[in-house]
PDB file of C-alpha atoms and ligand atoms in Angstrom:
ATOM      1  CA  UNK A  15      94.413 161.889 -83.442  1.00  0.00           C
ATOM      2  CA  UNK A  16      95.358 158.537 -84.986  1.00  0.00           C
ATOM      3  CA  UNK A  17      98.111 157.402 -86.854  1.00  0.00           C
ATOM      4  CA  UNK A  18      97.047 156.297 -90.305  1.00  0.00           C
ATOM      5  CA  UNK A  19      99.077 154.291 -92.897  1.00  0.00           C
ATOM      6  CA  UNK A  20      97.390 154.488 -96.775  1.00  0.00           C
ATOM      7  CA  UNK A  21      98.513 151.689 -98.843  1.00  0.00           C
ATOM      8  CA  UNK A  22      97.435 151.965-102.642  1.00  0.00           C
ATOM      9  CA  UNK A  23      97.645 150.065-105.913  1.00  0.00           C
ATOM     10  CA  UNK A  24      96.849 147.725-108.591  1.00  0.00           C
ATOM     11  CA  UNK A  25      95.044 144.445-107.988  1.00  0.00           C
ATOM     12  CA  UNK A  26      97.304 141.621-107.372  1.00  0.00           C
ATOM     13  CA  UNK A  27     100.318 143.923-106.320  1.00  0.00           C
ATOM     14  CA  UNK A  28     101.008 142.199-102.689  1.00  0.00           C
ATOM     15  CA  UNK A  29      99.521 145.314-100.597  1.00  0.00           C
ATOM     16  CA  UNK A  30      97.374 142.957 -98.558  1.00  0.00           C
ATOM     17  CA  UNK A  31      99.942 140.739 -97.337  1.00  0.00           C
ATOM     18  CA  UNK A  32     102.221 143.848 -97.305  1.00  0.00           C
ATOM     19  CA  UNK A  33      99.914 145.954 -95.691  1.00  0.00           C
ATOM     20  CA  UNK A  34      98.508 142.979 -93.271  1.00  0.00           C
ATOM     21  CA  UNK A  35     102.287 142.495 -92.035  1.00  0.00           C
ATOM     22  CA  UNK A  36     103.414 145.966 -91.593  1.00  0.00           C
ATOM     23  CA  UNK A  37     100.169 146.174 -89.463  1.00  0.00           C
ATOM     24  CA  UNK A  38     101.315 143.151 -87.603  1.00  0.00           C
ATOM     25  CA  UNK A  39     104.715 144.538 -87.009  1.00  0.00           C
ATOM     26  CA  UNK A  40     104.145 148.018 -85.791  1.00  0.00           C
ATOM     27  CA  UNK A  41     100.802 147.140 -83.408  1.00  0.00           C
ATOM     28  CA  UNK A  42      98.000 148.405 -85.674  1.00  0.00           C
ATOM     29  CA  UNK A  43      95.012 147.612 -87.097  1.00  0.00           C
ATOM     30  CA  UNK A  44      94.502 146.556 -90.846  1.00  0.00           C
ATOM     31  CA  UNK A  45      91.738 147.735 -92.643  1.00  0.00           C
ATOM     32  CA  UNK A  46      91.295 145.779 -95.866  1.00  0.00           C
ATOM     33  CA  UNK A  47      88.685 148.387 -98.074  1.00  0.00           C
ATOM     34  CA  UNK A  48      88.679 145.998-100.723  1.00  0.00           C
ATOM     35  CA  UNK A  49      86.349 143.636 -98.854  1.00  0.00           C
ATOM     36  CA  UNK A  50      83.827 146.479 -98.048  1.00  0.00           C
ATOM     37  CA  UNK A  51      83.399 146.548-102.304  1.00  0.00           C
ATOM     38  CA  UNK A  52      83.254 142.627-102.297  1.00  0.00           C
ATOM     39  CA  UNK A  53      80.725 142.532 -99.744  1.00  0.00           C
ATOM     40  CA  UNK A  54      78.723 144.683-101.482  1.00  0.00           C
ATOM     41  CA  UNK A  55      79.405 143.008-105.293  1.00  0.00           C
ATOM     42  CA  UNK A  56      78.481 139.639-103.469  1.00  0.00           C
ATOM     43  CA  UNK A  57      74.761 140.948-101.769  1.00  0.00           C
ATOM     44  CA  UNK A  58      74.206 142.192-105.616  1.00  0.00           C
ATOM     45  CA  UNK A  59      75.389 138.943-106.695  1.00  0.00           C
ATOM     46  CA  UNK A  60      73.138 136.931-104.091  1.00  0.00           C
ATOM     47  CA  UNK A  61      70.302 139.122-104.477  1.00  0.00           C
ATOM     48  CA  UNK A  62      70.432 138.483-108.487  1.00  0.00           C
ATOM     49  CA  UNK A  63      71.133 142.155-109.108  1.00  0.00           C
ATOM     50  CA  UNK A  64      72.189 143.081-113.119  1.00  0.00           C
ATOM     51  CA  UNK A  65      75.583 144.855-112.281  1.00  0.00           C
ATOM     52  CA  UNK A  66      75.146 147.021-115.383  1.00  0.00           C
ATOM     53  CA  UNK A  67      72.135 148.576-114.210  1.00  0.00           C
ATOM     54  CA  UNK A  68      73.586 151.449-111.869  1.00  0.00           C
ATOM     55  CA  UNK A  69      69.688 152.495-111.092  1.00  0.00           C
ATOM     56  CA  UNK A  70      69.437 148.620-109.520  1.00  0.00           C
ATOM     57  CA  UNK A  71      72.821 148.613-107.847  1.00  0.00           C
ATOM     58  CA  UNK A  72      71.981 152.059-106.186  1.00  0.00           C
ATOM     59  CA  UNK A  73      68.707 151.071-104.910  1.00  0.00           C
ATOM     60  CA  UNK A  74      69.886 147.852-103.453  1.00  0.00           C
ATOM     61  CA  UNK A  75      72.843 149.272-101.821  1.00  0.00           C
ATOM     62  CA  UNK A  76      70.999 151.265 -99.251  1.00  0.00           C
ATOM     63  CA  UNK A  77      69.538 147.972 -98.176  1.00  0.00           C
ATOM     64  CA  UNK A  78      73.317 146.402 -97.666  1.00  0.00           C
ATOM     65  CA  UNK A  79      74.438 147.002 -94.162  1.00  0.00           C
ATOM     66  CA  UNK A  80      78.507 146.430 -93.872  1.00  0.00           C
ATOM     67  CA  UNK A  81      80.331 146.473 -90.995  1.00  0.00           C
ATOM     68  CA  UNK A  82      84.104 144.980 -90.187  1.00  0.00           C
ATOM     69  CA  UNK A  83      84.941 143.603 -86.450  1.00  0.00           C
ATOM     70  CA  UNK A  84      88.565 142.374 -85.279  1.00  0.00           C
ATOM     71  CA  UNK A  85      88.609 138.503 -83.855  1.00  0.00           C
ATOM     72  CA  UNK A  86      91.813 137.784 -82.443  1.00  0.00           C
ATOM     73  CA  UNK A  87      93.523 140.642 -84.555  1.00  0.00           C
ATOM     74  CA  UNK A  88      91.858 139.551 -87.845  1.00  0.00           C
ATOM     75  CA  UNK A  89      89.176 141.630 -89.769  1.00  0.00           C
ATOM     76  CA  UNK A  90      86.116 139.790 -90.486  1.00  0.00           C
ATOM     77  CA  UNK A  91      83.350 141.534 -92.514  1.00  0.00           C
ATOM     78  CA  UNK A  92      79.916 141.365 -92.407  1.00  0.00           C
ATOM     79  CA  UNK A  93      77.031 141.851 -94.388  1.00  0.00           C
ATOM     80  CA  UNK A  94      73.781 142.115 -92.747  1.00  0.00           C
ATOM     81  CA  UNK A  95      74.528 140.928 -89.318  1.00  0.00           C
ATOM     82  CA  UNK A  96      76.222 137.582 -91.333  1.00  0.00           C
ATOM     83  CA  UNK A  97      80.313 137.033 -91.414  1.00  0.00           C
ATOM     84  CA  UNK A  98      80.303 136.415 -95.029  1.00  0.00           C
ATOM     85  CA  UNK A  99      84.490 136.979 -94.677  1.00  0.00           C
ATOM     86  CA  UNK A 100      85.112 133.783 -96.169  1.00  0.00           C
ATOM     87  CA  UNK A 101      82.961 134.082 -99.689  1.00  0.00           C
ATOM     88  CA  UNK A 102      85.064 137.310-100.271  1.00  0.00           C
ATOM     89  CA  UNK A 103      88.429 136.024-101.878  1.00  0.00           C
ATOM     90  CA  UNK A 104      86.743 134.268-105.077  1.00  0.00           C
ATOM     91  CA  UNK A 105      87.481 135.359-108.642  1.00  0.00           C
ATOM     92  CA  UNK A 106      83.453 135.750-109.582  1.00  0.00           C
ATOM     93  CA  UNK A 107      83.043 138.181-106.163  1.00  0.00           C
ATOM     94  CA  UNK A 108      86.072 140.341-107.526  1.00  0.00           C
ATOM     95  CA  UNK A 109      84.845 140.149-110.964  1.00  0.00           C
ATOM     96  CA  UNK A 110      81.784 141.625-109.189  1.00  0.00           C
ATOM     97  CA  UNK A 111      83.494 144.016-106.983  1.00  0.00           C
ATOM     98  CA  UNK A 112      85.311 145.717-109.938  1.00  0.00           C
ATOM     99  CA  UNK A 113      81.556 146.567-111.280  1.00  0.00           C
ATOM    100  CA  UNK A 114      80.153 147.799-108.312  1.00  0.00           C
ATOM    101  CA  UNK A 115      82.993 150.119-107.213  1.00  0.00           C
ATOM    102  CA  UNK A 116      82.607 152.235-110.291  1.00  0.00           C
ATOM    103  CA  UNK A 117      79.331 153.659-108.475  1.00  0.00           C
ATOM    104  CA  UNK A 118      79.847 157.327-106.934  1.00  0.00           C
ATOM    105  CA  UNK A 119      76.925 155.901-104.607  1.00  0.00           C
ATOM    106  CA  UNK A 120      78.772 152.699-103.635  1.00  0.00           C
ATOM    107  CA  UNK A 121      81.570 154.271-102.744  1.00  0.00           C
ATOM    108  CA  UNK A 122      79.960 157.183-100.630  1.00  0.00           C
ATOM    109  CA  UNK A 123      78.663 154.166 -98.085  1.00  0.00           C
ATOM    110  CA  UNK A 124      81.765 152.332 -98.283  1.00  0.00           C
ATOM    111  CA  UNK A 125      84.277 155.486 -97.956  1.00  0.00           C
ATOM    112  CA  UNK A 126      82.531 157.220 -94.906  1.00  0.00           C
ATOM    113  CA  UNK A 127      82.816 153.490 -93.017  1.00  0.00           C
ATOM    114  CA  UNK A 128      85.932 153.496 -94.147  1.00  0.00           C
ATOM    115  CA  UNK A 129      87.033 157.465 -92.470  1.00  0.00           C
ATOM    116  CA  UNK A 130      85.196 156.375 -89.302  1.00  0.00           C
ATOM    117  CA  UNK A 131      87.352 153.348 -88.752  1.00  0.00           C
ATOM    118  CA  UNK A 132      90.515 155.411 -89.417  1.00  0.00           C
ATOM    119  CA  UNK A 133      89.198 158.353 -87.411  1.00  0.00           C
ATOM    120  CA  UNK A 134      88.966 155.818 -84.452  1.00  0.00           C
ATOM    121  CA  UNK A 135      92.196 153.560 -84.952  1.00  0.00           C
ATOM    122  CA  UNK A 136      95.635 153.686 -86.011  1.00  0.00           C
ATOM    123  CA  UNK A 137      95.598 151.488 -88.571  1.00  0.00           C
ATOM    124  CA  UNK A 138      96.635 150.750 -92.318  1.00  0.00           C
ATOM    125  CA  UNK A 139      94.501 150.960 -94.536  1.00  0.00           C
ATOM    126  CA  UNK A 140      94.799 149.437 -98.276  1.00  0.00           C
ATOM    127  CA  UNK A 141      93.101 150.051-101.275  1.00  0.00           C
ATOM    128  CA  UNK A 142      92.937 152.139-104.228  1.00  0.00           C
ATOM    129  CA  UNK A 143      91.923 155.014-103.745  1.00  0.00           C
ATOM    130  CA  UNK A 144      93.188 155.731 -99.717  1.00  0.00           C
ATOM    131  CA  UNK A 145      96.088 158.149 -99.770  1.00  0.00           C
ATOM    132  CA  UNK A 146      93.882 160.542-102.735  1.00  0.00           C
ATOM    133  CA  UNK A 147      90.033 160.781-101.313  1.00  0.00           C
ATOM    134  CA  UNK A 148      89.592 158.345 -98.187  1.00  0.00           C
ATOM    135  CA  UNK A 149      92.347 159.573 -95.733  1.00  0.00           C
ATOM    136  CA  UNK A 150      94.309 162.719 -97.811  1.00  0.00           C
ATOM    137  CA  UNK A 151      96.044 163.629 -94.563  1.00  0.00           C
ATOM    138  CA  UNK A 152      97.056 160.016 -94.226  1.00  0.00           C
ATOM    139  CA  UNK A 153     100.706 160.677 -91.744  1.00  0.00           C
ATOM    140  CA  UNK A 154     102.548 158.290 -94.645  1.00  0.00           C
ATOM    141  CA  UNK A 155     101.073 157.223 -98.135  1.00  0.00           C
ATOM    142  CA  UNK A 156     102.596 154.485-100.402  1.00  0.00           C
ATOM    143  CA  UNK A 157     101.978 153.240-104.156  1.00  0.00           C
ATOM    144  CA  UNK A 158     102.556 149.756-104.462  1.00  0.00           C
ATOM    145  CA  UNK A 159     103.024 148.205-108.030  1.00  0.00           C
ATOM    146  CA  UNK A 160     104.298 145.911-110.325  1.00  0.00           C
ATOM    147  CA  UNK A 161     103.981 144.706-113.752  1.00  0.00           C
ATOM    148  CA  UNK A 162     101.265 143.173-114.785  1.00  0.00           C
ATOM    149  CA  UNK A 163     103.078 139.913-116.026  1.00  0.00           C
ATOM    150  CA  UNK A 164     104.293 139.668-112.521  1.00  0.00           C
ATOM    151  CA  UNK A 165     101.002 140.093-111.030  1.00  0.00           C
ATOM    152  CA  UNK A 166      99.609 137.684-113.145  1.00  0.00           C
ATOM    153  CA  UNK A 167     101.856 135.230-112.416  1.00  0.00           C
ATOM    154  CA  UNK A 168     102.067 135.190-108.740  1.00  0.00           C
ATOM    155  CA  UNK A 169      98.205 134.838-109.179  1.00  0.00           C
ATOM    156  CA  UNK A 170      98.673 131.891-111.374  1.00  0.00           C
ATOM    157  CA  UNK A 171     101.549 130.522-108.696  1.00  0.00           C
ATOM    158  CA  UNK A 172      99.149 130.969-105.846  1.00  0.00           C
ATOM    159  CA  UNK A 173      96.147 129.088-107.933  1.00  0.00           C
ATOM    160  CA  UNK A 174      97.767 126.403-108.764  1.00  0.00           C
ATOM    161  CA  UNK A 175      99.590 125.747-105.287  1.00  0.00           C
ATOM    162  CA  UNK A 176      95.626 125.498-104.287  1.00  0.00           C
ATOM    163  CA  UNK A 177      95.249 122.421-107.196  1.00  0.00           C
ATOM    164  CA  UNK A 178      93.474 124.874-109.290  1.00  0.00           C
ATOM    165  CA  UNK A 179      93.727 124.657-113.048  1.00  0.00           C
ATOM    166  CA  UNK A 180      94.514 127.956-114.634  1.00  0.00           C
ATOM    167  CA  UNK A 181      95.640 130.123-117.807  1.00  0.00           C
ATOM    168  CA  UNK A 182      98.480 132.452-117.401  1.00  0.00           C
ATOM    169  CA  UNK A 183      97.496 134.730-120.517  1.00  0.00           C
ATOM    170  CA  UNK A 184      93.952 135.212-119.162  1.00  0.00           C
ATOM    171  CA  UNK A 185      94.916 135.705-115.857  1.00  0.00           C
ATOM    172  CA  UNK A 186      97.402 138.573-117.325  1.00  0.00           C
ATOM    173  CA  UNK A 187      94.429 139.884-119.212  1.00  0.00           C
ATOM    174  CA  UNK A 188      91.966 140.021-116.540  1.00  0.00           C
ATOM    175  CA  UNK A 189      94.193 141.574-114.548  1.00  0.00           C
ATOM    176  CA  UNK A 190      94.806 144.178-117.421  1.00  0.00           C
ATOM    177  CA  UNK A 191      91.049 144.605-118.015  1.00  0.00           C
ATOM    178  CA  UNK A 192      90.830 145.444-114.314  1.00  0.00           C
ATOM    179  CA  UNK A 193      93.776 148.033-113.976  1.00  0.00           C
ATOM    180  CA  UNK A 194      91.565 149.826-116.643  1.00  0.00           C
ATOM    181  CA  UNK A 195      88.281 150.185-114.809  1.00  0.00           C
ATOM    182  CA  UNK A 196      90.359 151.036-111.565  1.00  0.00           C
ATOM    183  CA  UNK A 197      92.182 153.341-113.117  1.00  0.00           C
ATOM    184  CA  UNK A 198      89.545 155.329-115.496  1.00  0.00           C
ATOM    185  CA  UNK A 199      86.337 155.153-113.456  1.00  0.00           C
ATOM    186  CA  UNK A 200      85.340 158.712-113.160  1.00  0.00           C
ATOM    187  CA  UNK A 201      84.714 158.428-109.477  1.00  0.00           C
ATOM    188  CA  UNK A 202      88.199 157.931-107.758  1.00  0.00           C
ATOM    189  CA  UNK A 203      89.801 156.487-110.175  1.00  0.00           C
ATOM    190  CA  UNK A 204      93.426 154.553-109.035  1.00  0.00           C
ATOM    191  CA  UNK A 205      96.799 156.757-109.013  1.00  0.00           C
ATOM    192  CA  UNK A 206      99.520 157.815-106.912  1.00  0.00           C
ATOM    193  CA  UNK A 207      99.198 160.288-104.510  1.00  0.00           C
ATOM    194  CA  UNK A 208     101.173 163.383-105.000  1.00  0.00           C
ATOM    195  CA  UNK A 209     102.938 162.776-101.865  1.00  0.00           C
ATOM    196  CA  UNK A 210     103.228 159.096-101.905  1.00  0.00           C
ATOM    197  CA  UNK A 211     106.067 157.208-101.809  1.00  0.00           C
ATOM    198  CA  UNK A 212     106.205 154.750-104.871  1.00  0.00           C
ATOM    199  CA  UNK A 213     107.485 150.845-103.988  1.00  0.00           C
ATOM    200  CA  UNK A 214     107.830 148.880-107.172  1.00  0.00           C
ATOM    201  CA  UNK A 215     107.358 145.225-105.897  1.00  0.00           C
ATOM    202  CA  UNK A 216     108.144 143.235-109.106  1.00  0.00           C
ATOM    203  CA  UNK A 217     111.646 142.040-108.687  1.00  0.00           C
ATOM    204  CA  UNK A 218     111.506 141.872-104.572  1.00  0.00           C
ATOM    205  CA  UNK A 219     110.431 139.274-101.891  1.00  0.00           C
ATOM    206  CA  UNK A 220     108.303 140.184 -99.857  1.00  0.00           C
ATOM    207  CA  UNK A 221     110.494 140.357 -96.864  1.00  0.00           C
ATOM    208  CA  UNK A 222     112.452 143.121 -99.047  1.00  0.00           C
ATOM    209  CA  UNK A 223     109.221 144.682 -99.833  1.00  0.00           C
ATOM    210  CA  UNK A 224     107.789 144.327 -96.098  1.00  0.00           C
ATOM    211  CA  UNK A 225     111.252 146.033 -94.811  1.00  0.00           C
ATOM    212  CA  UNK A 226     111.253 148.920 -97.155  1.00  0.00           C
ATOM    213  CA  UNK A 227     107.555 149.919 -96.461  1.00  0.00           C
ATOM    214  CA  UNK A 228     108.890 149.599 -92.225  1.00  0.00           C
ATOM    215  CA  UNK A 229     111.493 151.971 -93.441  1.00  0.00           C
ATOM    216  CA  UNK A 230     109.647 154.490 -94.969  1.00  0.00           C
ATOM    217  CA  UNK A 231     106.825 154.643 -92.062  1.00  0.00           C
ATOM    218  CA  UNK A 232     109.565 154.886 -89.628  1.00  0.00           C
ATOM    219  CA  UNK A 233     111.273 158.206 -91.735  1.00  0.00           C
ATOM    220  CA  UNK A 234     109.918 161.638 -91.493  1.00  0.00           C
ATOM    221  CA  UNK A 235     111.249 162.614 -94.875  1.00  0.00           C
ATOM    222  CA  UNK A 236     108.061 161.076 -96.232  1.00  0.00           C
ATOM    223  CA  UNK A 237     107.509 162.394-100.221  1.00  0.00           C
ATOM    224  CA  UNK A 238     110.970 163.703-100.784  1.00  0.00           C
ATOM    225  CA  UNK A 239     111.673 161.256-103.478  1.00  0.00           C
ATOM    226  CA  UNK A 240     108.696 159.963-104.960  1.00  0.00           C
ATOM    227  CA  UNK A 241     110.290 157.210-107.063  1.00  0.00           C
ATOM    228  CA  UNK A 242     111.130 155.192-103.795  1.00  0.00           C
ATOM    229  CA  UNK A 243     113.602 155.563-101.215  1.00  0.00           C
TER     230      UNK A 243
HETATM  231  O1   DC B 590      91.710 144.840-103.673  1.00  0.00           O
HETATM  232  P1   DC B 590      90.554 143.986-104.076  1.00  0.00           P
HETATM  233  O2   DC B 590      90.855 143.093-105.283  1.00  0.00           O
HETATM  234  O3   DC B 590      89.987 143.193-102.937  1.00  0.00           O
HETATM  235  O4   DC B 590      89.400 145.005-104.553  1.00  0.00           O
HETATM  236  C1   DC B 590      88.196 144.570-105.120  1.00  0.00           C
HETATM  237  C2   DC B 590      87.645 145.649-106.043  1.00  0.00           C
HETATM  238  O5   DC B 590      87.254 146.779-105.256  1.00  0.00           O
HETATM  239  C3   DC B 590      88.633 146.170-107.098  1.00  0.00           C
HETATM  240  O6   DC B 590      88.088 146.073-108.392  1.00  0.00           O
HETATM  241  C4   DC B 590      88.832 147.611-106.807  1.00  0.00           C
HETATM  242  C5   DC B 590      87.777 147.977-105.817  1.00  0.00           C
HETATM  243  N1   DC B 590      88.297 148.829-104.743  1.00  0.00           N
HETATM  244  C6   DC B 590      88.111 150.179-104.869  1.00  0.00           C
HETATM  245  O7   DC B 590      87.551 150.633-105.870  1.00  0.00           O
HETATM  246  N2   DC B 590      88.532 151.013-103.882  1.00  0.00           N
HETATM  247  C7   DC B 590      89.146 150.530-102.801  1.00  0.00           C
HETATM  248  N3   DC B 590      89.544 151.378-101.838  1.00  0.00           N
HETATM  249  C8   DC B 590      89.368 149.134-102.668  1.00  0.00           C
HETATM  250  C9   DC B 590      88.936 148.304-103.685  1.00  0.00           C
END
């Protein structure tokens, strides 16, 4: 049986470089599932696919073939027999992805990947939807937040350390506008777990945040406290 670590939450809450460290730190695998859904919004994208037209989406899917391999520890994802890892990370892809992962078919493909990798390694896994339909018997489960004002403006930090020119406010709304199709899409929508332990990231480092997730992975008394340890 392998050890599995579910990681959940909002976009832009940290729980990739949270979830990518922790990994790092206890010797296991991370499994990113939000690239799975921008692999798959970027072949719609490529192949010129209308993402409002679920019939299109669904018949195009079956022809996307996904698959994630490990290079030197990192997780590279590819589409078709192509590493496409590095067109993932771009605003219009996760514009995309948020389209795409409201499809029950979509996330079939992607989820039952997703249990086979677990099945196979100990790993953590992030996304939104982990700890409630992907890996339920996950051995810990944590929901990682913040505020969206906070999320919006480490985004805005981030972009404009890379010389890109950027607007706050519409960064905070997009951000908004995404929370609400994660969170009321009828197929998995985003929430906390019943028994998952709930990290609110918005006035912490990430060093605090990094050692308070190593914490509660290393304590059995997982889900006693659900507002955080
Ligand atoms: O975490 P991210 O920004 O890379 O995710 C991209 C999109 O994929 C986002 O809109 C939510 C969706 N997603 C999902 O529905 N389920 C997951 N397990 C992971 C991501």
């Amino acid at each position: 049986m392998s050890f599995n670590i579910a990681i959940d939450g909002p976009a832009g809450a940290g729980k990739s470089t949270i979830a990518r460290a922790v990994a790092g730190k206890m010797g296991l695998i991370y499994v990113d599932t939000g690239s799975l859904y921008r692999a798959m919004a970027l072949f719609m994208v490529r192949e010129g696919i209308d993402l409002q037209d679920t019939g299109a989406v669904i018949r195009k899917c079956q022809e996307a073939d996904i698959t994630i391999r490990y290079e030197g520890g990192v997780q590279m994802v590819f589409l078709n027999g192509e590493n496409v890892s590095g067109y993932l990370r771009t605003e219009e892809v996760g514009h995309a992805a948020s389209f795409v992962s409201v499809i029950p078919r979509v996330r079939e493909k992607l989820v039952e990947l997703q249990k086979r990798l677990a099945a196979e390694s100990d790993c953590v896994m992030d996304g939104r939807d982990i700890g409630t339909c992907v890996l339920p018997h996950a051995d810990r489960k944590i929901y990682l937040t913040a505020s969206s004002a906070v999320r919006a403006r480490r985004r805005y930090d981030e972009l404009t350390a890379k010389g890109e020119s950027c607007d706050l406010e519409k960064i905070q709304a997009d951000i908004e506008e995404r929370d609400y199709r994660d969170m009321h899409r009828e197929a998995s929508p985003l929430r906390q777990a019943e028994d998952a332990v709930l990290v609110d990231t918005s006035d912490m480092t990430v060093e605090e945040v990094i050692d308070r997730i190593l914490l509660i992975c290393n304590t059995k008394a997982q889900g006693r406290n659900r507002k955080g340890l």
